[in-house]
PDB file of C-alpha atoms in Angstrom:
ATOM      1  CA  MET A 215     149.796 125.788  49.499  1.00  0.00           C
ATOM      2  CA  ALA A 216     150.880 126.354  45.897  1.00  0.00           C
ATOM      3  CA  ASP A 217     150.059 123.708  43.315  1.00  0.00           C
ATOM      4  CA  VAL A 218     152.798 121.075  43.522  1.00  0.00           C
ATOM      5  CA  LEU A 219     152.172 119.471  40.130  1.00  0.00           C
ATOM      6  CA  PRO A 220     154.251 121.958  38.063  1.00  0.00           C
ATOM      7  CA  LEU A 221     157.157 121.314  40.458  1.00  0.00           C
ATOM      8  CA  VAL A 222     156.647 117.563  40.154  1.00  0.00           C
ATOM      9  CA  GLU A 223     156.582 117.714  36.355  1.00  0.00           C
ATOM     10  CA  ALA A 224     159.731 119.866  36.355  1.00  0.00           C
ATOM     11  CA  ARG A 225     161.503 117.266  38.552  1.00  0.00           C
ATOM     12  CA  LEU A 226     160.429 114.454  36.195  1.00  0.00           C
ATOM     13  CA  ARG A 227     161.713 116.412  33.166  1.00  0.00           C
ATOM     14  CA  THR A 228     165.027 117.120  34.903  1.00  0.00           C
ATOM     15  CA  ALA A 229     165.534 113.444  35.737  1.00  0.00           C
ATOM     16  CA  LEU A 230     164.022 111.749  32.667  1.00  0.00           C
ATOM     17  CA  GLY A 231     164.078 114.330  29.843  1.00  0.00           C
ATOM     18  CA  GLU A 232     161.153 115.524  27.775  1.00  0.00           C
ATOM     19  CA  PRO A 233     158.095 113.269  27.691  1.00  0.00           C
ATOM     20  CA  ASP A 234     157.253 111.984  24.207  1.00  0.00           C
ATOM     21  CA  ALA A 235     153.619 111.236  25.076  1.00  0.00           C
ATOM     22  CA  ARG A 236     151.080 111.917  27.798  1.00  0.00           C
ATOM     23  CA  ALA A 237     147.569 110.781  28.570  1.00  0.00           C
ATOM     24  CA  ALA A 238     145.030 111.888  31.154  1.00  0.00           C
ATOM     25  CA  VAL A 239     142.472 109.790  33.008  1.00  0.00           C
ATOM     26  CA  THR A 240     139.768 111.042  35.340  1.00  0.00           C
ATOM     27  CA  PHE A 241     137.767 108.707  37.527  1.00  0.00           C
ATOM     28  CA  LEU A 242     134.443 109.731  39.017  1.00  0.00           C
ATOM     29  CA  GLY A 243     135.041 111.658  42.216  1.00  0.00           C
ATOM     30  CA  THR A 244     138.824 111.950  41.808  1.00  0.00           C
ATOM     31  CA  ASP A 245     141.315 114.476  40.545  1.00  0.00           C
ATOM     32  CA  ARG A 246     142.758 114.053  37.063  1.00  0.00           C
ATOM     33  CA  ILE A 247     145.750 111.721  36.782  1.00  0.00           C
ATOM     34  CA  GLU A 248     148.173 112.057  33.895  1.00  0.00           C
ATOM     35  CA  VAL A 249     150.701 109.472  32.771  1.00  0.00           C
ATOM     36  CA  LEU A 250     153.805 110.742  30.996  1.00  0.00           C
ATOM     37  CA  ARG A 251     155.965 108.532  28.796  1.00  0.00           C
ATOM     38  CA  PHE A 252     159.718 109.054  28.573  1.00  0.00           C
ATOM     39  CA  THR A 253     161.853 107.092  26.110  1.00  0.00           C
ATOM     40  CA  ASP A 254     165.566 106.574  26.698  1.00  0.00           C
ATOM     41  CA  GLY A 255     167.173 104.205  24.197  1.00  0.00           C
ATOM     42  CA  ASP A 256     165.561 100.787  24.629  1.00  0.00           C
ATOM     43  CA  ILE A 257     163.917 101.743  27.953  1.00  0.00           C
ATOM     44  CA  VAL A 258     160.528 103.424  28.225  1.00  0.00           C
ATOM     45  CA  ARG A 259     159.440 104.953  31.514  1.00  0.00           C
ATOM     46  CA  TYR A 260     155.899 105.810  32.526  1.00  0.00           C
ATOM     47  CA  ALA A 261     155.424 108.329  35.338  1.00  0.00           C
ATOM     48  CA  THR A 262     152.188 109.417  36.950  1.00  0.00           C
ATOM     49  CA  LEU A 263     151.411 113.096  37.497  1.00  0.00           C
ATOM     50  CA  GLY A 264     148.567 114.040  39.806  1.00  0.00           C
ATOM     51  CA  MET A 265     148.796 111.534  42.639  1.00  0.00           C
ATOM     52  CA  SER A 266     150.914 114.002  44.667  1.00  0.00           C
ATOM     53  CA  ALA A 267     148.468 116.914  44.331  1.00  0.00           C
ATOM     54  CA  GLN A 268     147.057 116.012  47.759  1.00  0.00           C
ATOM     55  CA  PRO A 269     148.772 114.199  50.620  1.00  0.00           C
ATOM     56  CA  MET A 270     147.726 110.602  51.181  1.00  0.00           C
ATOM     57  CA  ALA A 271     145.555 110.365  54.278  1.00  0.00           C
ATOM     58  CA  ASP A 272     145.287 107.695  56.924  1.00  0.00           C
ATOM     59  CA  PRO A 273     141.969 105.973  56.170  1.00  0.00           C
ATOM     60  CA  THR A 274     141.187 105.861  59.909  1.00  0.00           C
ATOM     61  CA  ALA A 275     141.605 109.641  60.374  1.00  0.00           C
ATOM     62  CA  VAL A 276     138.418 111.614  60.940  1.00  0.00           C
ATOM     63  CA  LEU A 277     139.684 114.540  58.837  1.00  0.00           C
ATOM     64  CA  ALA A 278     142.361 114.481  56.156  1.00  0.00           C
ATOM     65  CA  ASP A 279     145.141 117.056  56.613  1.00  0.00           C
ATOM     66  CA  PRO A 280     145.295 119.186  53.432  1.00  0.00           C
ATOM     67  CA  VAL A 281     149.055 119.826  53.801  1.00  0.00           C
ATOM     68  CA  LYS A 282     150.812 117.160  55.899  1.00  0.00           C
ATOM     69  CA  GLY A 283     151.053 113.544  54.879  1.00  0.00           C
ATOM     70  CA  PRO A 284     153.002 111.430  52.399  1.00  0.00           C
ATOM     71  CA  ARG A 285     152.935 112.411  48.733  1.00  0.00           C
ATOM     72  CA  ALA A 286     154.088 110.234  45.857  1.00  0.00           C
ATOM     73  CA  GLU A 287     154.114 109.607  42.124  1.00  0.00           C
ATOM     74  CA  LEU A 288     154.677 106.212  40.482  1.00  0.00           C
ATOM     75  CA  VAL A 289     157.362 105.318  37.920  1.00  0.00           C
ATOM     76  CA  LEU A 290     157.428 102.140  35.816  1.00  0.00           C
ATOM     77  CA  SER A 291     160.424 101.257  33.592  1.00  0.00           C
ATOM     78  CA  VAL A 292     160.241  98.553  30.885  1.00  0.00           C
ATOM     79  CA  ARG A 293     162.103  97.532  27.731  1.00  0.00           C
ATOM     80  CA  ARG A 294     160.712  98.891  24.474  1.00  0.00           C
ATOM     81  CA  GLY A 295     159.553  96.777  21.577  1.00  0.00           C
ATOM     82  CA  VAL A 296     158.873  93.560  23.496  1.00  0.00           C
ATOM     83  CA  ALA A 297     155.186  94.128  24.343  1.00  0.00           C
ATOM     84  CA  ASP A 298     152.458  96.741  23.875  1.00  0.00           C
ATOM     85  CA  THR A 299     153.326  98.422  27.169  1.00  0.00           C
ATOM     86  CA  ASP A 300     151.638 101.722  26.208  1.00  0.00           C
ATOM     87  CA  LYS A 301     148.387 100.059  27.303  1.00  0.00           C
ATOM     88  CA  VAL A 302     149.691 100.356  30.905  1.00  0.00           C
ATOM     89  CA  LEU A 303     148.502 103.977  31.024  1.00  0.00           C
ATOM     90  CA  ARG A 304     145.040 103.235  32.441  1.00  0.00           C
ATOM     91  CA  PRO A 305     146.238 100.641  35.012  1.00  0.00           C
ATOM     92  CA  LEU A 306     148.900 103.118  36.191  1.00  0.00           C
ATOM     93  CA  ALA A 307     146.277 105.839  36.545  1.00  0.00           C
ATOM     94  CA  VAL A 308     144.104 103.409  38.541  1.00  0.00           C
ATOM     95  CA  LEU A 309     147.013 102.731  40.905  1.00  0.00           C
ATOM     96  CA  ALA A 310     147.758 106.459  41.226  1.00  0.00           C
ATOM     97  CA  ALA A 311     144.103 107.174  42.059  1.00  0.00           C
ATOM     98  CA  SER A 312     143.947 104.446  44.745  1.00  0.00           C
ATOM     99  CA  PRO A 313     144.783 106.825  47.642  1.00  0.00           C
ATOM    100  CA  GLN A 314     141.770 108.989  46.699  1.00  0.00           C
ATOM    101  CA  VAL A 315     139.446 106.111  45.820  1.00  0.00           C
ATOM    102  CA  GLU A 316     140.352 103.511  48.439  1.00  0.00           C
ATOM    103  CA  GLY A 317     142.023 105.627  51.108  1.00  0.00           C
ATOM    104  CA  VAL A 318     145.266 103.659  50.956  1.00  0.00           C
ATOM    105  CA  ILE A 319     148.734 105.037  51.607  1.00  0.00           C
ATOM    106  CA  VAL A 320     151.117 103.826  48.906  1.00  0.00           C
ATOM    107  CA  ALA A 321     154.533 103.165  50.438  1.00  0.00           C
ATOM    108  CA  PRO A 322     157.659 101.106  49.676  1.00  0.00           C
ATOM    109  CA  GLY A 323     157.080  97.387  50.231  1.00  0.00           C
ATOM    110  CA  ALA A 324     153.392  97.570  49.354  1.00  0.00           C
ATOM    111  CA  SER A 325     151.759  95.413  46.698  1.00  0.00           C
ATOM    112  CA  LEU A 326     149.270  97.027  44.328  1.00  0.00           C
ATOM    113  CA  ASP A 327     147.031  94.896  42.125  1.00  0.00           C
ATOM    114  CA  VAL A 328     144.822  96.015  39.231  1.00  0.00           C
ATOM    115  CA  GLY A 329     143.183  92.603  38.774  1.00  0.00           C
ATOM    116  CA  ASP A 330     143.916  92.461  35.029  1.00  0.00           C
ATOM    117  CA  PRO A 331     147.154  92.241  33.033  1.00  0.00           C
ATOM    118  CA  LEU A 332     149.096  95.519  33.165  1.00  0.00           C
ATOM    119  CA  TRP A 333     149.188  95.462  29.333  1.00  0.00           C
ATOM    120  CA  PRO A 334     147.911  92.974  26.727  1.00  0.00           C
ATOM    121  CA  GLY A 335     149.481  89.561  27.315  1.00  0.00           C
ATOM    122  CA  ALA A 336     151.402  90.724  30.397  1.00  0.00           C
ATOM    123  CA  PRO A 337     152.193  88.014  32.967  1.00  0.00           C
ATOM    124  CA  PHE A 338     151.693  90.680  35.676  1.00  0.00           C
ATOM    125  CA  THR A 339     148.560  92.045  37.348  1.00  0.00           C
ATOM    126  CA  SER A 340     150.364  93.532  40.343  1.00  0.00           C
ATOM    127  CA  VAL A 341     153.436  95.559  41.220  1.00  0.00           C
ATOM    128  CA  LEU A 342     155.777  95.842  44.169  1.00  0.00           C
ATOM    129  CA  VAL A 343     156.397  99.433  45.288  1.00  0.00           C
ATOM    130  CA  ALA A 344     160.147 100.002  45.665  1.00  0.00           C
ATOM    131  CA  GLU A 345     162.117 102.655  47.574  1.00  0.00           C
ATOM    132  CA  SER A 346     162.319 106.178  46.172  1.00  0.00           C
ATOM    133  CA  GLY A 347     165.420 108.276  45.623  1.00  0.00           C
ATOM    134  CA  GLY A 348     167.114 106.330  42.839  1.00  0.00           C
ATOM    135  CA  LEU A 349     165.994 107.304  39.359  1.00  0.00           C
ATOM    136  CA  VAL A 350     164.137 110.488  40.348  1.00  0.00           C
ATOM    137  CA  GLU A 351     165.186 112.354  43.491  1.00  0.00           C
ATOM    138  CA  ASP A 352     162.556 113.159  46.090  1.00  0.00           C
ATOM    139  CA  LEU A 353     161.101 116.657  45.714  1.00  0.00           C
ATOM    140  CA  GLU A 354     161.274 118.699  48.913  1.00  0.00           C
ATOM    141  CA  LEU A 355     158.290 120.979  49.495  1.00  0.00           C
ATOM    142  CA  ALA A 356     157.915 123.974  51.803  1.00  0.00           C
ATOM    143  CA  ALA A 357     157.332 122.988  55.440  1.00  0.00           C
ATOM    144  CA  PRO A 358     155.169 121.536  56.871  1.00  0.00           C
ATOM    145  CA  ALA A 359     154.448 119.533  53.680  1.00  0.00           C
ATOM    146  CA  ASP A 360     156.128 116.148  53.237  1.00  0.00           C
ATOM    147  CA  PRO A 361     158.363 115.674  50.180  1.00  0.00           C
ATOM    148  CA  VAL A 362     157.044 114.096  46.995  1.00  0.00           C
ATOM    149  CA  ARG A 363     158.569 110.639  46.556  1.00  0.00           C
ATOM    150  CA  PHE A 364     158.901 109.037  43.126  1.00  0.00           C
ATOM    151  CA  LEU A 365     158.238 105.361  43.791  1.00  0.00           C
ATOM    152  CA  PRO A 366     159.469 102.766  41.276  1.00  0.00           C
ATOM    153  CA  LEU A 367     157.019  99.976  40.456  1.00  0.00           C
ATOM    154  CA  LEU A 368     158.339  96.443  39.919  1.00  0.00           C
ATOM    155  CA  PRO A 369     155.874  94.158  38.070  1.00  0.00           C
ATOM    156  CA  MET A 370     155.162  90.868  39.874  1.00  0.00           C
ATOM    157  CA  THR A 371     153.736  87.615  38.541  1.00  0.00           C
ATOM    158  CA  ALA A 372     150.916  86.005  40.538  1.00  0.00           C
ATOM    159  CA  ASN A 373     153.387  83.478  42.016  1.00  0.00           C
ATOM    160  CA  GLU A 374     155.811  86.233  43.030  1.00  0.00           C
ATOM    161  CA  ALA A 375     152.985  88.243  44.638  1.00  0.00           C
ATOM    162  CA  ALA A 376     151.871  85.183  46.630  1.00  0.00           C
ATOM    163  CA  TRP A 377     155.468  84.438  47.675  1.00  0.00           C
ATOM    164  CA  LYS A 378     155.934  88.089  48.723  1.00  0.00           C
ATOM    165  CA  ARG A 379     152.835  87.911  50.968  1.00  0.00           C
ATOM    166  CA  VAL A 380     154.474  85.040  52.887  1.00  0.00           C
ATOM    167  CA  HIS A 381     158.146  86.072  52.855  1.00  0.00           C
ATOM    168  CA  GLY A 382     158.012  89.869  52.512  1.00  0.00           C
ATOM    169  CA  ALA A 383     159.094  92.458  49.985  1.00  0.00           C
ATOM    170  CA  GLN A 384     162.773  92.417  50.982  1.00  0.00           C
ATOM    171  CA  ALA A 385     163.023  88.638  50.479  1.00  0.00           C
ATOM    172  CA  LEU A 386     161.446  88.903  47.024  1.00  0.00           C
ATOM    173  CA  GLN A 387     163.798  91.689  45.987  1.00  0.00           C
ATOM    174  CA  GLU A 388     166.777  89.643  47.206  1.00  0.00           C
ATOM    175  CA  ARG A 389     165.494  86.635  45.231  1.00  0.00           C
ATOM    176  CA  TRP A 390     165.266  88.788  42.075  1.00  0.00           C
ATOM    177  CA  LEU A 391     168.772  90.127  42.679  1.00  0.00           C
ATOM    178  CA  THR A 392     170.449  86.763  43.346  1.00  0.00           C
ATOM    179  CA  ARG A 393     168.748  85.211  40.279  1.00  0.00           C
ATOM    180  CA  GLY A 394     169.737  88.149  38.027  1.00  0.00           C
ATOM    181  CA  THR A 395     166.097  88.874  37.130  1.00  0.00           C
ATOM    182  CA  ASP A 396     165.608  91.563  34.465  1.00  0.00           C
ATOM    183  CA  LEU A 397     162.732  93.464  36.072  1.00  0.00           C
ATOM    184  CA  ARG A 398     162.431  95.685  32.984  1.00  0.00           C
ATOM    185  CA  ASP A 399     161.587  92.738  30.719  1.00  0.00           C
ATOM    186  CA  PRO A 400     157.840  93.089  30.031  1.00  0.00           C
ATOM    187  CA  ALA A 401     157.590  89.422  29.021  1.00  0.00           C
ATOM    188  CA  ARG A 402     159.771  87.847  31.737  1.00  0.00           C
ATOM    189  CA  LYS A 403     158.804  84.652  33.513  1.00  0.00           C
ATOM    190  CA  SER A 404     158.415  84.297  37.264  1.00  0.00           C
ATOM    191  CA  VAL A 405     161.660  84.012  39.211  1.00  0.00           C
ATOM    192  CA  SER A 406     162.376  80.561  40.676  1.00  0.00           C
ATOM    193  CA  LEU A 407     160.781  80.541  44.131  1.00  0.00           C
ATOM    194  CA  ASP A 408     161.762  77.099  45.460  1.00  0.00           C
TER     195      ASP A 408
END
């Protein structure tokens, strides 16, 4: 199958414009992951490029299918000028490499945790993976390959992550919505969970 990454980058450029910065990270035993930064007014978006090069494989499968299986890239949107969010590049690359390193399938509703603040002083060490299809449309690939999904990441505080484990992703998203939580605020406090 042809390399999907040029198609993925073209889709990101169509949806988000030209990137104003990019960085590459390579972890031992994994493919290179790039993180592209797109600035749009007071919003900065970080998108991974490289996670979708191979389909994510079921960790219990004896052999990984080189064509079939879910493919995804991650997109994080935050407000500019509030925190040093450019330091999120390495944590994002770590999350994007997790299917190769840990054999996980990243899907909507999942929690991903890097164990450290996403950027200096961030109240978040984890993210909730949201549904694709909003900001960046899914990229259809030639059959039998699955489409590439562009999954938004929603930063979670430790309390929100714990509450989500008990009540589920949908309940947390509804709580954010009913409380008018600005999920793009890189310095926001935890939503009220009582």
